[in-house]
Short mmCIF file of C-alpha atoms in Angstrom, two decimals:
data_model
loop_
_atom_site.label_atom_id
_atom_site.label_comp_id
_atom_site.label_asym_id
_atom_site.label_seq_id
_atom_site.Cartn_x
_atom_site.Cartn_y
_atom_site.Cartn_z
CA MET A 13 0.18 -0.18 -0.02
CA ALA A 14 2.61 2.39 0.87
CA ASP A 15 4.56 1.68 -2.43
CA GLY A 16 1.36 2.61 -4.38
CA TYR A 17 1.17 5.78 -2.35
CA LEU A 18 4.52 6.99 -2.88
CA GLU A 19 4.48 6.39 -6.70
CA LYS A 20 1.33 8.04 -7.04
CA HIS A 21 2.57 11.07 -4.94
CA GLN A 22 5.97 11.10 -7.18
CA ALA A 23 4.09 11.15 -10.64
CA ASP A 24 1.96 13.90 -9.40
CA TYR A 25 4.88 15.88 -8.47
CA GLU A 26 6.59 15.09 -11.81
CA ALA A 27 3.52 16.22 -13.54
CA ARG A 28 3.26 19.36 -11.76
CA LYS A 29 7.15 20.33 -11.84
CA GLU A 30 6.79 19.56 -15.83
CA ALA A 31 4.02 21.68 -16.24
CA TYR A 32 5.65 24.58 -14.12
CA LEU A 33 8.67 24.19 -16.25
CA ARG A 34 6.91 24.23 -19.72
CA LYS A 35 5.01 27.45 -18.17
CA LYS A 36 8.03 29.09 -17.30
CA ARG A 37 9.94 28.52 -20.46
CA HIS A 38 6.90 29.84 -22.65
CA LEU A 39 6.75 33.36 -21.11
CA PRO A 40 7.65 36.42 -23.09
CA TYR A 41 11.17 37.75 -22.08
CA SER A 42 10.36 41.73 -21.66
CA ARG A 43 13.42 43.68 -22.56
CA PRO A 44 13.61 47.28 -21.62
CA LYS A 45 12.80 49.56 -24.74
CA PRO A 46 15.81 52.11 -25.14
CA GLN A 47 14.80 55.61 -24.44
CA ARG A 48 14.42 58.06 -27.38
CA PRO A 49 15.96 61.62 -26.94
CA ASP A 50 13.18 64.31 -26.53
CA ASP A 51 14.33 65.81 -29.87
CA GLU A 52 14.62 63.46 -32.77
CA ALA A 53 16.73 65.74 -34.86
CA LEU A 54 19.96 65.24 -32.67
#
């Protein structure tokens, strides 16, 4: 009984971990935009 319990919890943990890593990898990377000078003629 204990082996089935531990295996189920390990499988659930692996599934949650994989979902977290998949979501983390697909987040857009936000880069700071360069600031433009007030007068673009410069």
